[in-house]
Amino acid sequence: MTRPAARGGSRASADRLARLLNLVPYLLARPGIEIAEAAGDLGVTERQLREDLELLWVCGLPGYGPGDLIDMAFDGDRVTITYDAGIDRPLRLTPDEALALVVALRMLAETPGVANREAVERALAKIEDAGDLVGAPVAVRLPGDTRRVEALRAAVEGGKALRITYYTAARDETTDRVIDPLRMLMVGGRAYVEAWCRRAEAVRLFRADRIDAITELAEPATVPPQAVPHDLTEGVFRPSPDLPLITLRIGRSERWITEYYPCERVEAGDGDQWLVSLRVTDLGWARRFVLGLGPEATVVAPVELAEQVRATAAAALDAYAVPTPTAAPRQPEADPEIASSGDPAVVGRTQ
């Protein structure tokens, strides 16, 4: 219950800061203005404006002593700025600041799963128009297949079911599925579509770059009531006690694992070695993961994983083994009587 309030408070503080930055030049241009009139122009209540003016009393330049703080004079319900502390111009964006904001907004508009994209585009249009940046030669494209992401986004917005061909890295297999899209997401720099998977009969996340083919179906997406979106505040992978636990002994060059993957336990071992335990989706993924590591990684547990890694590595080495050269076929020994006969016909038959 406290998190939404905190976000609301943060927005209110940001709005107030922007208002204070523009309040001083506004009052400088209107010395002796009535507080009621100023409140109406600024779109706030008289009480809020008085609170803002009280806050300005303690704002100013470093040192914060006499002659450093913003100063005002009140005459009944009228106010006049007598010292502006250098805030004599309304807030304006420099060309570099405006261009940086345009790039950020364009990237935000391209990001899958952004709510209220129309508001982003309206803000972008206003900044481009005010900064004379309409048609600026700035192209923003997120990494990945843009056409695939656009097709997924269109299906989500149009409420259409999709038939996809999807590669599942955890099981190293490709399957055909019919999905009912729920939303587009951007997690860890990758685009996902979250959907009800009719094959699994559950909500699943599908990485856009692992979708090999997309076909939009004529039927609408039908999401059952039990389909609940995942909580992705802590990432896509959520380790749980029911998943396999693996333990690796790693050297210094493999310590990046502890920063990249959620580990349940990290202990110092002999020398530079660490013992690392982490949950994995299945042992098939773990086998491929370990095989991709360097020579300083060793499987400690489970034994089944160690045997799978050993067998796969041995099979790979056998594939690169140099075949043993075969001996040349033995030539039959010549009959000394035939060889010495000198008969060309006999010699020819022998050859």
PDB file of N, CA, C and O in Angstrom, residues 126-160:
ATOM      1  N   LYS A 126       5.283  17.838 -29.171  1.00  0.00           N
ATOM      2  CA  LYS A 126       5.413  19.178 -28.595  1.00  0.00           C
ATOM      3  C   LYS A 126       6.877  19.593 -28.485  1.00  0.00           C
ATOM      4  O   LYS A 126       7.239  20.729 -28.810  1.00  0.00           O
ATOM      5  N   ILE A 127       7.732  18.670 -28.029  1.00  0.00           N
ATOM      6  CA  ILE A 127       9.145  19.008 -27.866  1.00  0.00           C
ATOM      7  C   ILE A 127       9.804  19.229 -29.216  1.00  0.00           C
ATOM      8  O   ILE A 127      10.597  20.159 -29.394  1.00  0.00           O
ATOM      9  N   GLU A 128       9.466  18.387 -30.202  1.00  0.00           N
ATOM     10  CA  GLU A 128      10.039  18.567 -31.536  1.00  0.00           C
ATOM     11  C   GLU A 128       9.614  19.908 -32.140  1.00  0.00           C
ATOM     12  O   GLU A 128      10.416  20.591 -32.773  1.00  0.00           O
ATOM     13  N   ASP A 129       8.348  20.276 -31.912  1.00  0.00           N
ATOM     14  CA  ASP A 129       7.858  21.538 -32.472  1.00  0.00           C
ATOM     15  C   ASP A 129       8.487  22.733 -31.765  1.00  0.00           C
ATOM     16  O   ASP A 129       8.920  23.698 -32.403  1.00  0.00           O
ATOM     17  N   ALA A 130       8.573  22.664 -30.424  1.00  0.00           N
ATOM     18  CA  ALA A 130       9.137  23.793 -29.668  1.00  0.00           C
ATOM     19  C   ALA A 130      10.625  23.949 -29.931  1.00  0.00           C
ATOM     20  O   ALA A 130      11.151  25.066 -29.966  1.00  0.00           O
ATOM     21  N   GLY A 131      11.303  22.838 -30.134  1.00  0.00           N
ATOM     22  CA  GLY A 131      12.751  22.901 -30.347  1.00  0.00           C
ATOM     23  C   GLY A 131      13.157  22.889 -31.799  1.00  0.00           C
ATOM     24  O   GLY A 131      14.336  22.733 -32.106  1.00  0.00           O
ATOM     25  N   ASP A 132      12.161  23.019 -32.709  1.00  0.00           N
ATOM     26  CA  ASP A 132      12.448  23.007 -34.137  1.00  0.00           C
ATOM     27  C   ASP A 132      13.206  21.739 -34.525  1.00  0.00           C
ATOM     28  O   ASP A 132      14.174  21.770 -35.289  1.00  0.00           O
ATOM     29  N   LEU A 133      12.737  20.597 -33.967  1.00  0.00           N
ATOM     30  CA  LEU A 133      13.401  19.313 -34.228  1.00  0.00           C
ATOM     31  C   LEU A 133      12.525  18.369 -35.034  1.00  0.00           C
ATOM     32  O   LEU A 133      12.804  17.175 -35.105  1.00  0.00           O
ATOM     33  N   VAL A 134      11.436  18.890 -35.616  1.00  0.00           N
ATOM     34  CA  VAL A 134      10.579  18.044 -36.436  1.00  0.00           C
ATOM     35  C   VAL A 134      11.373  17.538 -37.634  1.00  0.00           C
ATOM     36  O   VAL A 134      12.002  18.306 -38.356  1.00  0.00           O
ATOM     37  N   GLY A 135      11.367  16.240 -37.828  1.00  0.00           N
ATOM     38  CA  GLY A 135      12.121  15.658 -38.933  1.00  0.00           C
ATOM     39  C   GLY A 135      13.605  15.606 -38.703  1.00  0.00           C
ATOM     40  O   GLY A 135      14.371  15.468 -39.657  1.00  0.00           O
ATOM     41  N   ALA A 136      14.016  15.738 -37.437  1.00  0.00           N
ATOM     42  CA  ALA A 136      15.454  15.672 -37.145  1.00  0.00           C
ATOM     43  C   ALA A 136      15.998  14.313 -37.574  1.00  0.00           C
ATOM     44  O   ALA A 136      15.338  13.292 -37.416  1.00  0.00           O
ATOM     45  N   PRO A 137      17.214  14.284 -38.130  1.00  0.00           N
ATOM     46  CA  PRO A 137      17.778  13.020 -38.631  1.00  0.00           C
ATOM     47  C   PRO A 137      18.216  12.106 -37.488  1.00  0.00           C
ATOM     48  O   PRO A 137      19.395  11.805 -37.329  1.00  0.00           O
ATOM     49  N   VAL A 138      17.250  11.691 -36.691  1.00  0.00           N
ATOM     50  CA  VAL A 138      17.533  10.794 -35.576  1.00  0.00           C
ATOM     51  C   VAL A 138      16.643   9.570 -35.721  1.00  0.00           C
ATOM     52  O   VAL A 138      15.413   9.689 -35.692  1.00  0.00           O
ATOM     53  N   ALA A 139      17.236   8.408 -35.928  1.00  0.00           N
ATOM     54  CA  ALA A 139      16.479   7.166 -36.036  1.00  0.00           C
ATOM     55  C   ALA A 139      16.806   6.305 -34.829  1.00  0.00           C
ATOM     56  O   ALA A 139      17.969   6.025 -34.561  1.00  0.00           O
ATOM     57  N   VAL A 140      15.777   5.913 -34.116  1.00  0.00           N
ATOM     58  CA  VAL A 140      15.958   5.096 -32.919  1.00  0.00           C
ATOM     59  C   VAL A 140      15.355   3.728 -33.181  1.00  0.00           C
ATOM     60  O   VAL A 140      14.172   3.613 -33.508  1.00  0.00           O
ATOM     61  N   ARG A 141      16.154   2.705 -33.061  1.00  0.00           N
ATOM     62  CA  ARG A 141      15.677   1.337 -33.245  1.00  0.00           C
ATOM     63  C   ARG A 141      16.225   0.469 -32.119  1.00  0.00           C
ATOM     64  O   ARG A 141      17.415   0.498 -31.833  1.00  0.00           O
ATOM     65  N   LEU A 142      15.332  -0.276 -31.491  1.00  0.00           N
ATOM     66  CA  LEU A 142      15.765  -1.190 -30.449  1.00  0.00           C
ATOM     67  C   LEU A 142      16.422  -2.409 -31.078  1.00  0.00           C
ATOM     68  O   LEU A 142      16.109  -2.775 -32.217  1.00  0.00           O
ATOM     69  N   PRO A 143      17.339  -3.096 -30.345  1.00  0.00           N
ATOM     70  CA  PRO A 143      17.970  -4.285 -30.907  1.00  0.00           C
ATOM     71  C   PRO A 143      16.948  -5.379 -31.129  1.00  0.00           C
ATOM     72  O   PRO A 143      15.960  -5.492 -30.405  1.00  0.00           O
ATOM     73  N   GLY A 144      17.186  -6.212 -32.153  1.00  0.00           N
ATOM     74  CA  GLY A 144      16.281  -7.325 -32.418  1.00  0.00           C
ATOM     75  C   GLY A 144      15.531  -7.104 -33.724  1.00  0.00           C
ATOM     76  O   GLY A 144      15.744  -6.138 -34.456  1.00  0.00           O
ATOM     77  N   ASP A 145      14.647  -8.051 -34.027  1.00  0.00           N
ATOM     78  CA  ASP A 145      13.861  -8.013 -35.248  1.00  0.00           C
ATOM     79  C   ASP A 145      12.684  -7.073 -35.049  1.00  0.00           C
ATOM     80  O   ASP A 145      11.683  -7.414 -34.414  1.00  0.00           O
ATOM     81  N   THR A 146      12.773  -5.868 -35.611  1.00  0.00           N
ATOM     82  CA  THR A 146      11.726  -4.869 -35.416  1.00  0.00           C
ATOM     83  C   THR A 146      10.413  -5.323 -36.017  1.00  0.00           C
ATOM     84  O   THR A 146       9.341  -5.108 -35.442  1.00  0.00           O
ATOM     85  N   ARG A 147      10.449  -5.975 -37.188  1.00  0.00           N
ATOM     86  CA  ARG A 147       9.220  -6.420 -37.825  1.00  0.00           C
ATOM     87  C   ARG A 147       8.500  -7.463 -36.979  1.00  0.00           C
ATOM     88  O   ARG A 147       7.274  -7.466 -36.886  1.00  0.00           O
ATOM     89  N   ARG A 148       9.264  -8.359 -36.362  1.00  0.00           N
ATOM     90  CA  ARG A 148       8.644  -9.372 -35.509  1.00  0.00           C
ATOM     91  C   ARG A 148       7.989  -8.712 -34.304  1.00  0.00           C
ATOM     92  O   ARG A 148       6.871  -9.064 -33.924  1.00  0.00           O
ATOM     93  N   VAL A 149       8.682  -7.770 -33.695  1.00  0.00           N
ATOM     94  CA  VAL A 149       8.124  -7.072 -32.541  1.00  0.00           C
ATOM     95  C   VAL A 149       6.878  -6.293 -32.935  1.00  0.00           C
ATOM     96  O   VAL A 149       5.882  -6.276 -32.204  1.00  0.00           O
ATOM     97  N   GLU A 150       6.898  -5.655 -34.107  1.00  0.00           N
ATOM     98  CA  GLU A 150       5.739  -4.905 -34.566  1.00  0.00           C
ATOM     99  C   GLU A 150       4.551  -5.835 -34.799  1.00  0.00           C
ATOM    100  O   GLU A 150       3.401  -5.480 -34.510  1.00  0.00           O
ATOM    101  N   ALA A 151       4.806  -7.030 -35.343  1.00  0.00           N
ATOM    102  CA  ALA A 151       3.724  -7.983 -35.568  1.00  0.00           C
ATOM    103  C   ALA A 151       3.113  -8.438 -34.245  1.00  0.00           C
ATOM    104  O   ALA A 151       1.886  -8.559 -34.114  1.00  0.00           O
ATOM    105  N   LEU A 152       3.955  -8.669 -33.254  1.00  0.00           N
ATOM    106  CA  LEU A 152       3.452  -9.066 -31.937  1.00  0.00           C
ATOM    107  C   LEU A 152       2.666  -7.927 -31.301  1.00  0.00           C
ATOM    108  O   LEU A 152       1.604  -8.141 -30.712  1.00  0.00           O
ATOM    109  N   ARG A 153       3.184  -6.704 -31.421  1.00  0.00           N
ATOM    110  CA  ARG A 153       2.501  -5.551 -30.833  1.00  0.00           C
ATOM    111  C   ARG A 153       1.131  -5.345 -31.489  1.00  0.00           C
ATOM    112  O   ARG A 153       0.138  -5.060 -30.822  1.00  0.00           O
ATOM    113  N   ALA A 154       1.079  -5.513 -32.816  1.00  0.00           N
ATOM    114  CA  ALA A 154      -0.192  -5.344 -33.518  1.00  0.00           C
ATOM    115  C   ALA A 154      -1.211  -6.383 -33.076  1.00  0.00           C
ATOM    116  O   ALA A 154      -2.401  -6.087 -32.939  1.00  0.00           O
ATOM    117  N   ALA A 155      -0.739  -7.619 -32.824  1.00  0.00           N
ATOM    118  CA  ALA A 155      -1.647  -8.666 -32.367  1.00  0.00           C
ATOM    119  C   ALA A 155      -2.175  -8.361 -30.977  1.00  0.00           C
ATOM    120  O   ALA A 155      -3.345  -8.594 -30.673  1.00  0.00           O
ATOM    121  N   VAL A 156      -1.303  -7.834 -30.109  1.00  0.00           N
ATOM    122  CA  VAL A 156      -1.730  -7.481 -28.756  1.00  0.00           C
ATOM    123  C   VAL A 156      -2.769  -6.361 -28.810  1.00  0.00           C
ATOM    124  O   VAL A 156      -3.824  -6.432 -28.162  1.00  0.00           O
ATOM    125  N   GLU A 157      -2.467  -5.323 -29.593  1.00  0.00           N
ATOM    126  CA  GLU A 157      -3.377  -4.185 -29.665  1.00  0.00           C
ATOM    127  C   GLU A 157      -4.662  -4.531 -30.403  1.00  0.00           C
ATOM    128  O   GLU A 157      -5.726  -3.992 -30.091  1.00  0.00           O
ATOM    129  N   GLY A 158      -4.581  -5.453 -31.375  1.00  0.00           N
ATOM    130  CA  GLY A 158      -5.772  -5.832 -32.123  1.00  0.00           C
ATOM    131  C   GLY A 158      -6.555  -6.963 -31.498  1.00  0.00           C
ATOM    132  O   GLY A 158      -7.647  -7.297 -31.986  1.00  0.00           O
ATOM    133  N   GLY A 159      -6.012  -7.579 -30.431  1.00  0.00           N
ATOM    134  CA  GLY A 159      -6.725  -8.660 -29.767  1.00  0.00           C
ATOM    135  C   GLY A 159      -6.861  -9.915 -30.608  1.00  0.00           C
ATOM    136  O   GLY A 159      -7.889 -10.597 -30.571  1.00  0.00           O
ATOM    137  N   LYS A 160      -5.813 -10.254 -31.384  1.00  0.00           N
ATOM    138  CA  LYS A 160      -5.848 -11.415 -32.259  1.00  0.00           C
ATOM    139  C   LYS A 160      -5.006 -12.562 -31.696  1.00  0.00           C
ATOM    140  O   LYS A 160      -3.972 -12.343 -31.068  1.00  0.00           O
TER     141      LYS A 160
END
